[in-house]
PDB file of C-alpha atoms in Angstrom:
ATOM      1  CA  UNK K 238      50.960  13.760 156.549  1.00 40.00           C
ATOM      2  CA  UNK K 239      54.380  14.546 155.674  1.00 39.00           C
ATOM      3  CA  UNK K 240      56.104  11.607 153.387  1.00 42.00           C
ATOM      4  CA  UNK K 241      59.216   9.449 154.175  1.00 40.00           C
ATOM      5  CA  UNK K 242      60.740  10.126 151.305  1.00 40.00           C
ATOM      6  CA  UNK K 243      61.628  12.449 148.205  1.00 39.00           C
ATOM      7  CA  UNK K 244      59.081  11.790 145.487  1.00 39.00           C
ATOM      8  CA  UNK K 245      60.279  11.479 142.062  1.00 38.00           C
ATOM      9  CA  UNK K 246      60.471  14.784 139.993  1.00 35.00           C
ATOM     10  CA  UNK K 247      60.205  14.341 135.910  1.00 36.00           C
ATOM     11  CA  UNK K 248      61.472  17.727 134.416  1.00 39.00           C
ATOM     12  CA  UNK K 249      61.027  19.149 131.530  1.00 39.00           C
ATOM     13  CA  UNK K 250      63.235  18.841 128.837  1.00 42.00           C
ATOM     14  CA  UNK K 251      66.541  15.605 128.533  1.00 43.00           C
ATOM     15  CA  UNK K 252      68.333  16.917 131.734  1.00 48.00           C
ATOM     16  CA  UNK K 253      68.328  14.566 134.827  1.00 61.00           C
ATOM     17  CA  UNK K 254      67.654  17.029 138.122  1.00 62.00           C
ATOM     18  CA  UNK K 255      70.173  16.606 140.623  1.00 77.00           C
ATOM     19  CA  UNK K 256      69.543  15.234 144.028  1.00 80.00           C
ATOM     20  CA  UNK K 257      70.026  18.847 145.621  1.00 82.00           C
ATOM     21  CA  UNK K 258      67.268  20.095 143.071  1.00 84.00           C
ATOM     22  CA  UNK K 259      64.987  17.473 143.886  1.00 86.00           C
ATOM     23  CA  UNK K 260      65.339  18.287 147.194  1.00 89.00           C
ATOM     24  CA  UNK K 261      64.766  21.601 146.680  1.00 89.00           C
ATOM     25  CA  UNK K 262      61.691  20.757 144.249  1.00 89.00           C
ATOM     26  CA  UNK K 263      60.046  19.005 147.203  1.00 89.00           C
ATOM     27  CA  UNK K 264      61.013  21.481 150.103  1.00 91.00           C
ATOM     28  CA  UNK K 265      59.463  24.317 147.228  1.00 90.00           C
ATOM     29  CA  UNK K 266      56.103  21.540 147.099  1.00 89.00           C
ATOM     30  CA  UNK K 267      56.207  21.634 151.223  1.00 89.00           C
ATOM     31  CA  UNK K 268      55.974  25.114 151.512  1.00 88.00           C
ATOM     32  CA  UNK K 269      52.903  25.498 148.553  1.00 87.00           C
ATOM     33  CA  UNK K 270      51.111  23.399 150.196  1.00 86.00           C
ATOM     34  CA  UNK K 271      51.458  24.169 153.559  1.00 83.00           C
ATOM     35  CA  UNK K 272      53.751  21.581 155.267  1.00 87.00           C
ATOM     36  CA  UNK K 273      56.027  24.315 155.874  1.00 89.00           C
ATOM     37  CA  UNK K 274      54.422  27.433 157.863  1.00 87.00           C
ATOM     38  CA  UNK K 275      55.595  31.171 157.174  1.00 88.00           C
ATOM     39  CA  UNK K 276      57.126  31.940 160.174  1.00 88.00           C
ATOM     40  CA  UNK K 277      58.485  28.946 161.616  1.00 90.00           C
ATOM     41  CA  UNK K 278      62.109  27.984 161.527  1.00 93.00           C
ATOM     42  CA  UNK K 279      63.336  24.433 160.100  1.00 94.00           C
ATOM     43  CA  UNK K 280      66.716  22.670 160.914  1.00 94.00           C
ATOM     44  CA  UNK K 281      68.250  20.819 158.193  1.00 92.00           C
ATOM     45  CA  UNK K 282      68.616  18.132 160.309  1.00 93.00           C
ATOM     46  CA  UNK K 283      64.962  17.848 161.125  1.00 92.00           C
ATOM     47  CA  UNK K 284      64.199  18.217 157.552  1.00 92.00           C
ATOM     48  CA  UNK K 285      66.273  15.780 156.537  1.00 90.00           C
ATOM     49  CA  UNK K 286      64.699  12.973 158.887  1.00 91.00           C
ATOM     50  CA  UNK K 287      61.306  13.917 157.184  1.00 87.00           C
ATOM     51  CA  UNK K 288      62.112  13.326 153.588  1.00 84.00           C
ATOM     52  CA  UNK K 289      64.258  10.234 154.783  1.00 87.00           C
ATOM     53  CA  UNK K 290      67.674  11.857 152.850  1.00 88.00           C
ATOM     54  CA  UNK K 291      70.945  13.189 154.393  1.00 89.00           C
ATOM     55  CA  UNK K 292      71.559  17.189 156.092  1.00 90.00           C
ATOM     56  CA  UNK K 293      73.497  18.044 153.286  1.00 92.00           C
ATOM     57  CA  UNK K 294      71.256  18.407 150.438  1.00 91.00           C
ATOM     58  CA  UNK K 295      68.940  19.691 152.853  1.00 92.00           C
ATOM     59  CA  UNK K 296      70.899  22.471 153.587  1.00 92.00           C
ATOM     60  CA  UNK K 297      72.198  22.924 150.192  1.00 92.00           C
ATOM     61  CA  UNK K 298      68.586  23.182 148.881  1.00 91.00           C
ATOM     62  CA  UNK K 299      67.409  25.748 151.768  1.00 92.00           C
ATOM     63  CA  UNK K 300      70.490  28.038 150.925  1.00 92.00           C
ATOM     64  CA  UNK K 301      68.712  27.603 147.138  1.00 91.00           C
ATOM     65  CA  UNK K 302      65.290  28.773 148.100  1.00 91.00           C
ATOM     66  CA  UNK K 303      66.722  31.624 150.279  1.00 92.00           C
ATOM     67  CA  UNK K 304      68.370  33.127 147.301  1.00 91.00           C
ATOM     68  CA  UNK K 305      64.817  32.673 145.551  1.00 88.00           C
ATOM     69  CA  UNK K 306      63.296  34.636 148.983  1.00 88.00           C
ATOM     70  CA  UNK K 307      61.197  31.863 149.897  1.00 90.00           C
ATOM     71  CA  UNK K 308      63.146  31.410 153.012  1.00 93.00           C
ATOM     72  CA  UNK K 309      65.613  32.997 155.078  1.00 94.00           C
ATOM     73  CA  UNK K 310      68.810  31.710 156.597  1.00 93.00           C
ATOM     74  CA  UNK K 311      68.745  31.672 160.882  1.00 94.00           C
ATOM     75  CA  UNK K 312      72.663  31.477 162.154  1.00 92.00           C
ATOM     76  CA  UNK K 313      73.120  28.839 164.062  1.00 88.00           C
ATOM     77  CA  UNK K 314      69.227  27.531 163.572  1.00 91.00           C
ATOM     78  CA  UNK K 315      68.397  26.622 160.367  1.00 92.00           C
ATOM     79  CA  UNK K 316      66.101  28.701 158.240  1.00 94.00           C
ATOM     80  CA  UNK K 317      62.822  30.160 158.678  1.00 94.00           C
ATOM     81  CA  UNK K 318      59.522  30.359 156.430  1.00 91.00           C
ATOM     82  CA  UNK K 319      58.981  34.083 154.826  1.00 91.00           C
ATOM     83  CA  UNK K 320      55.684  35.019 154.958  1.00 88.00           C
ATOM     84  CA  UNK K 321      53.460  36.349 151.503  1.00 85.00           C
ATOM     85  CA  UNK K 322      50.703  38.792 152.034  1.00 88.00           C
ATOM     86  CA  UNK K 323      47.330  38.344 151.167  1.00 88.00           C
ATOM     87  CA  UNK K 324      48.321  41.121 148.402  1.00 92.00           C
ATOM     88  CA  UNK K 325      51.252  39.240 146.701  1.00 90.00           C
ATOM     89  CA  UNK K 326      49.090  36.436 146.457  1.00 88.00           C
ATOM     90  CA  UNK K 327      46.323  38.309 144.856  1.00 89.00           C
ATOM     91  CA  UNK K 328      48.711  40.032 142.571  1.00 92.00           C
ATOM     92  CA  UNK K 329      50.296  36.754 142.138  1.00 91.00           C
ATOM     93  CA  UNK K 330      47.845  34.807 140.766  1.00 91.00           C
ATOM     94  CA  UNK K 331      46.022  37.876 138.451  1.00 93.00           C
ATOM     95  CA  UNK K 332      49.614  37.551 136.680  1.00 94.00           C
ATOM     96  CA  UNK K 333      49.016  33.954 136.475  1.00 93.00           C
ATOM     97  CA  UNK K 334      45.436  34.107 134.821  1.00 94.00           C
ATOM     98  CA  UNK K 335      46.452  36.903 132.747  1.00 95.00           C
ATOM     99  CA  UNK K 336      49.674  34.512 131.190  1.00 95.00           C
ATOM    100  CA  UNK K 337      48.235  30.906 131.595  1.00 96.00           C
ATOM    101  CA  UNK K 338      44.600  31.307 130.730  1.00 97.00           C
ATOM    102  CA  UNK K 339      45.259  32.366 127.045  1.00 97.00           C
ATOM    103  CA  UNK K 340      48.010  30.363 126.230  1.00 97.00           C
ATOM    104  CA  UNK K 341      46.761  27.553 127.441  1.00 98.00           C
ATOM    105  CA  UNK K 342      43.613  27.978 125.278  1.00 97.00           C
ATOM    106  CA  UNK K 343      45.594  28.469 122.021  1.00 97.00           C
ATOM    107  CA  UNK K 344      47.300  25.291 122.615  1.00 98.00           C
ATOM    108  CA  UNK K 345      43.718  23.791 121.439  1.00 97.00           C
ATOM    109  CA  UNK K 346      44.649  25.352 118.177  1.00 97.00           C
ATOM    110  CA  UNK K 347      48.490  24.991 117.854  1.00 97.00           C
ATOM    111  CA  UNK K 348      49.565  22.134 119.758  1.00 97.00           C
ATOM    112  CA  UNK K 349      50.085  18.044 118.570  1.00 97.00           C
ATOM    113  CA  UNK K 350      47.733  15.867 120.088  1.00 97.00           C
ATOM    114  CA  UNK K 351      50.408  13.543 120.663  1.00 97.00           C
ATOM    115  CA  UNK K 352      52.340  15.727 122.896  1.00 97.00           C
ATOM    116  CA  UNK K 353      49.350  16.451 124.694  1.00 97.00           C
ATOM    117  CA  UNK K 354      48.447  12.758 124.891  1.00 97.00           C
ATOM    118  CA  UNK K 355      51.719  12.328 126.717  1.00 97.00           C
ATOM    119  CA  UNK K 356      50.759  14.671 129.648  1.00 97.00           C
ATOM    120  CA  UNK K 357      47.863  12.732 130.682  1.00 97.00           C
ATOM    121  CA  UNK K 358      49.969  10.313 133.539  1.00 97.00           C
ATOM    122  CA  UNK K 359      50.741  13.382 134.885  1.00 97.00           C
ATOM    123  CA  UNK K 360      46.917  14.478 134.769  1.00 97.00           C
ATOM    124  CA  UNK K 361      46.321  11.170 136.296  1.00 97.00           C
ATOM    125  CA  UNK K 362      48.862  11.277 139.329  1.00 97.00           C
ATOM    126  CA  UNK K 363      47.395  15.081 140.212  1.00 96.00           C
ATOM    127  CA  UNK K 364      43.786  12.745 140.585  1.00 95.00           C
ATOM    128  CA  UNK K 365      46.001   9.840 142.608  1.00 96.00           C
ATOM    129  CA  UNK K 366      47.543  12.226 144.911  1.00 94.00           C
ATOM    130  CA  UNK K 367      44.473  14.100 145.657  1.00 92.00           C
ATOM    131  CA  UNK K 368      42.950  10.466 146.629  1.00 92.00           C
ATOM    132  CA  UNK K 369      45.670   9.578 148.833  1.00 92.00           C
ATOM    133  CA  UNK K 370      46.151  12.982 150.457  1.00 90.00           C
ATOM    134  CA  UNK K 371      49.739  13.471 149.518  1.00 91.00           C
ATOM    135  CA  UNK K 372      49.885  17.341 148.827  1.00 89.00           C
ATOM    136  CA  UNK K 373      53.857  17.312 148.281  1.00 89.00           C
ATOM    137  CA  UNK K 374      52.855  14.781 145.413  1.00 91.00           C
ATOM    138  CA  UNK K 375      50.197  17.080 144.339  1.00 91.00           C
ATOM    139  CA  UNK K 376      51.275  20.281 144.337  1.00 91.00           C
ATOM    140  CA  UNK K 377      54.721  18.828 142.334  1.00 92.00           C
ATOM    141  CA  UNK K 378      52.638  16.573 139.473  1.00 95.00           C
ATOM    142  CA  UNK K 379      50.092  19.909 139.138  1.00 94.00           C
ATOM    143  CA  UNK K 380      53.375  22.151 138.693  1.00 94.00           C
ATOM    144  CA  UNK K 381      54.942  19.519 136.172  1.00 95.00           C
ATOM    145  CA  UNK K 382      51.543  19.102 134.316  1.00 97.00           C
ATOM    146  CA  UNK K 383      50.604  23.041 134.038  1.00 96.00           C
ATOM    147  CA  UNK K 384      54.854  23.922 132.885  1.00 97.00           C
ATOM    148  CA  UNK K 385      54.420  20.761 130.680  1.00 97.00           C
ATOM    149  CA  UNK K 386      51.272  22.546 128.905  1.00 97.00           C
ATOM    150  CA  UNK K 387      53.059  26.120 128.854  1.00 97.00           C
ATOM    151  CA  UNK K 388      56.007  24.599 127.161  1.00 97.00           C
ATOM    152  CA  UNK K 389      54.307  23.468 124.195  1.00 97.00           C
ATOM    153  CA  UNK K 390      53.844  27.018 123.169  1.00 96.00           C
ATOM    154  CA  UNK K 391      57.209  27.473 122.488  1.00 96.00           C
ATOM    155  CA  UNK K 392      58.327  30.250 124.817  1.00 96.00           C
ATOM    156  CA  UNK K 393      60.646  29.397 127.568  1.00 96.00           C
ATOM    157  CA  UNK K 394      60.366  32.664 129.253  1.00 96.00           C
ATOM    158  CA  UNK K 395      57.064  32.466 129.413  1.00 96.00           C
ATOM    159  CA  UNK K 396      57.595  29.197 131.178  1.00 96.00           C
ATOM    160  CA  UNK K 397      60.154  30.298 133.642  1.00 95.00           C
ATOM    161  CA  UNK K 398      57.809  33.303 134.657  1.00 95.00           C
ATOM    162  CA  UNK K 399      54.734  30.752 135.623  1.00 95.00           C
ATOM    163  CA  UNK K 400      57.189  28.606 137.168  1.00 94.00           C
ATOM    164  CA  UNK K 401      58.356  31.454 139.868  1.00 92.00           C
ATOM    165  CA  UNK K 402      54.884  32.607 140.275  1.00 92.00           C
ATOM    166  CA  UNK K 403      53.649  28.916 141.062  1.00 91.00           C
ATOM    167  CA  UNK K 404      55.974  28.393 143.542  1.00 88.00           C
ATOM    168  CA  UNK K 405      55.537  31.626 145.727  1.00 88.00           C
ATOM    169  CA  UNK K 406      51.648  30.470 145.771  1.00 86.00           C
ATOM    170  CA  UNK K 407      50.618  29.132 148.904  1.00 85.00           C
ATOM    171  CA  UNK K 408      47.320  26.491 148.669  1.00 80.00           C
ATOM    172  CA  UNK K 409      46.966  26.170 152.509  1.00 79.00           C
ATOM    173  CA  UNK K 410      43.790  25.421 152.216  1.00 77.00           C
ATOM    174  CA  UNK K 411      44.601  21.831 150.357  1.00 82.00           C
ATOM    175  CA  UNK K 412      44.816  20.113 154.086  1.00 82.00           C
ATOM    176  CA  UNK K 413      41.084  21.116 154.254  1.00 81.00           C
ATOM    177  CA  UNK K 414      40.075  19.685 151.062  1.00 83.00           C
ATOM    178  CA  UNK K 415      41.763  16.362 151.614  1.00 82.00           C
ATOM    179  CA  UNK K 416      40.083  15.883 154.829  1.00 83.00           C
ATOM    180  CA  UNK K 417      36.383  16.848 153.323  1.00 85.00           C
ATOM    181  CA  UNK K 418      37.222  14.694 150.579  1.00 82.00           C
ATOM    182  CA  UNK K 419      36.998  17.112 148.128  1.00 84.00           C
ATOM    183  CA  UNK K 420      40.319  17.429 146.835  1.00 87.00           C
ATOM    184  CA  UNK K 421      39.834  14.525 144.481  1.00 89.00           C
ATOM    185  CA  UNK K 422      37.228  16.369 142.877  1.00 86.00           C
ATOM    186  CA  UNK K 423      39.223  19.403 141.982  1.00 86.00           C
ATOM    187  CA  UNK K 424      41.840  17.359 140.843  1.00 93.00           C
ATOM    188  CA  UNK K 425      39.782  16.039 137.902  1.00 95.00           C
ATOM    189  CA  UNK K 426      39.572  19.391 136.582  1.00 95.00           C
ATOM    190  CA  UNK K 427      43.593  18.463 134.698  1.00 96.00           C
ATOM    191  CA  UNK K 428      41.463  15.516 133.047  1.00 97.00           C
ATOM    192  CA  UNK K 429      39.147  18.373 131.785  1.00 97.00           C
ATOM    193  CA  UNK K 430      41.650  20.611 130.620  1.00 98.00           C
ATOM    194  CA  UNK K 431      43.663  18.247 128.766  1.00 97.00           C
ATOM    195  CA  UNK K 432      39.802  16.365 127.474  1.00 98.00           C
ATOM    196  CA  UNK K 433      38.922  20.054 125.833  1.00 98.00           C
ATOM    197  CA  UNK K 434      42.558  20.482 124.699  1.00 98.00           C
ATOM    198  CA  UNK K 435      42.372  17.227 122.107  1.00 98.00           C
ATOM    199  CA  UNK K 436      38.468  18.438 121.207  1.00 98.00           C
ATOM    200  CA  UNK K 437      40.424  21.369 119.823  1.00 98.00           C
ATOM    201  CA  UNK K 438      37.707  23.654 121.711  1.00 98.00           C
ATOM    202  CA  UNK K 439      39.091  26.598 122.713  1.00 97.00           C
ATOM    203  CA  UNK K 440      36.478  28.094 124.449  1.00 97.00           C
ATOM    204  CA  UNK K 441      35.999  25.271 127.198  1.00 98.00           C
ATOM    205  CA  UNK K 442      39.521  25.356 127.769  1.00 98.00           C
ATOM    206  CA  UNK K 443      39.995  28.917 128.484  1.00 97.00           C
ATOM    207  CA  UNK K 444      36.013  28.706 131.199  1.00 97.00           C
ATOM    208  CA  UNK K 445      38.123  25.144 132.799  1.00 96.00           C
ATOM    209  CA  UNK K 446      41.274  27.445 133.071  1.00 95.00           C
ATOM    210  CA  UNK K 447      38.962  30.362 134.461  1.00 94.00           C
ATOM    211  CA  UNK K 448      37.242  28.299 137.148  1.00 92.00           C
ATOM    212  CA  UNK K 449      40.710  26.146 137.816  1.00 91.00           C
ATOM    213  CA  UNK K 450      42.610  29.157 138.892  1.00 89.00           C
ATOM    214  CA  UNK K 451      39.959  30.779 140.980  1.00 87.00           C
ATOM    215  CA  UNK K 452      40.906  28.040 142.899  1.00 83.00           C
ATOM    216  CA  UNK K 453      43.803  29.647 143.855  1.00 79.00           C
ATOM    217  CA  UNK K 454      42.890  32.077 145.881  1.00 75.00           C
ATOM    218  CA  UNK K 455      39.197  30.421 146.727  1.00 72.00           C
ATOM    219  CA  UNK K 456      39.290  26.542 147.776  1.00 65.00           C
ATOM    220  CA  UNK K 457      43.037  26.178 147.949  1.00 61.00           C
ATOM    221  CA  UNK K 458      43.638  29.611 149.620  1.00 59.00           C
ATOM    222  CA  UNK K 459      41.853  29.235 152.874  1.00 60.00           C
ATOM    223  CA  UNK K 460      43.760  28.168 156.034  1.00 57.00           C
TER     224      UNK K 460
END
């Protein structure tokens, strides 16, 4: 189910990612989501011929997530998968829910409709991807629409923090969703969120926020 090519990565902020960093943004999405098994060891090359772009930024965007730990480099092979225990993930996403949950509920209170308005194409392609079983798509709109929420409280650490815990998360359990048809379903709860957000009800979005990261280590943890 892997795609043909490298999807299109809004950022935040004015700045235009470079083709290495999209690269890397989708290689990051692979490995989330499963495409990309701990252990195994990749060849830029062979990479390359599955996003449909050139060795080069291949490479250039492995040597980028091996200095991030996510992989490491094999001489004369390419690069292979680390693995993340059961532990880190736990750990992992407690961190998450213990940053994300209540900021994300304050936003009801403190942030402008209209900038919350603006994030709901990016709720929308989370549902589209789920639909059409693209997890690269997925796992890069969810990671665009949950940093897009964070940022509108104002504290770029904060952001940067999520960010590097979102992208040692592994959801291997997406592949099952998508062929139970289920995915879809889950993917609606971003519609929720952002619904409660503009109600200004707090409450509902911190119990949505609750129940969307159990996820994590419930219905998109399981191999």
């Amino acid at each position: 189910m892997a795609p043909q090519h490298t999807p299109a990565l809004p950022v935040l902020g004015s700045r235009k990612p470079s083709h290495r960093e999209r690269v890397a943004d989708a290689l990051r999405a692979a490995l989330i989501a499963g495409e990309l098994r701990p252990g195994e060891v990749y060849s830029a090359p062979g990479l390359a011929a599955r996003f449909g772009v050139s060795a080069t930024p291949v490479r250039e965007a492995m040597l980028d997530l091996a200095k991030e730990g996510l992989v490491d480099t094999v001489p004369n092979k390419g690069f292979r998968v680390t693995a993340v225990s059961e532990k880190q993930l736990d750990e992992y996403t407690h961190v998450r829910a213990l940053v994300e949950i209540p900021t994300t509920a304050r936003l009801a209170v403190t942030a402008d409709p209209v900038a919350l308005e603006a994030l709901r194409p990016v709720a929308r392609e989370i549902v589209t991807s789920a639909a059409a079983g693209d997890l690269i798509a997925y796992v890069e709109a969810d990671l665009r629409f949950h940093l897009g929420l964070l940022a509108l409280a104002g504290n770029d650490h904060l952001v940067d923090v999520v960010r590097d815990l979102r992208r040692r998360s592994r959801l291997y359990g997406l592949t099952a969703l998508v062929e139970q048809g289920r995915l879809e379903a889950s993917a609606e709860e971003h519609l929720e969120i952002l619904d409660a957000l503009l109600a200004r009800d707090e409450e509902a979005v911190r119990a949505v926020m609750t129940r969307h990261l159990g996820h994590v280590r419930g219905l998109w943890a399981a191999p």
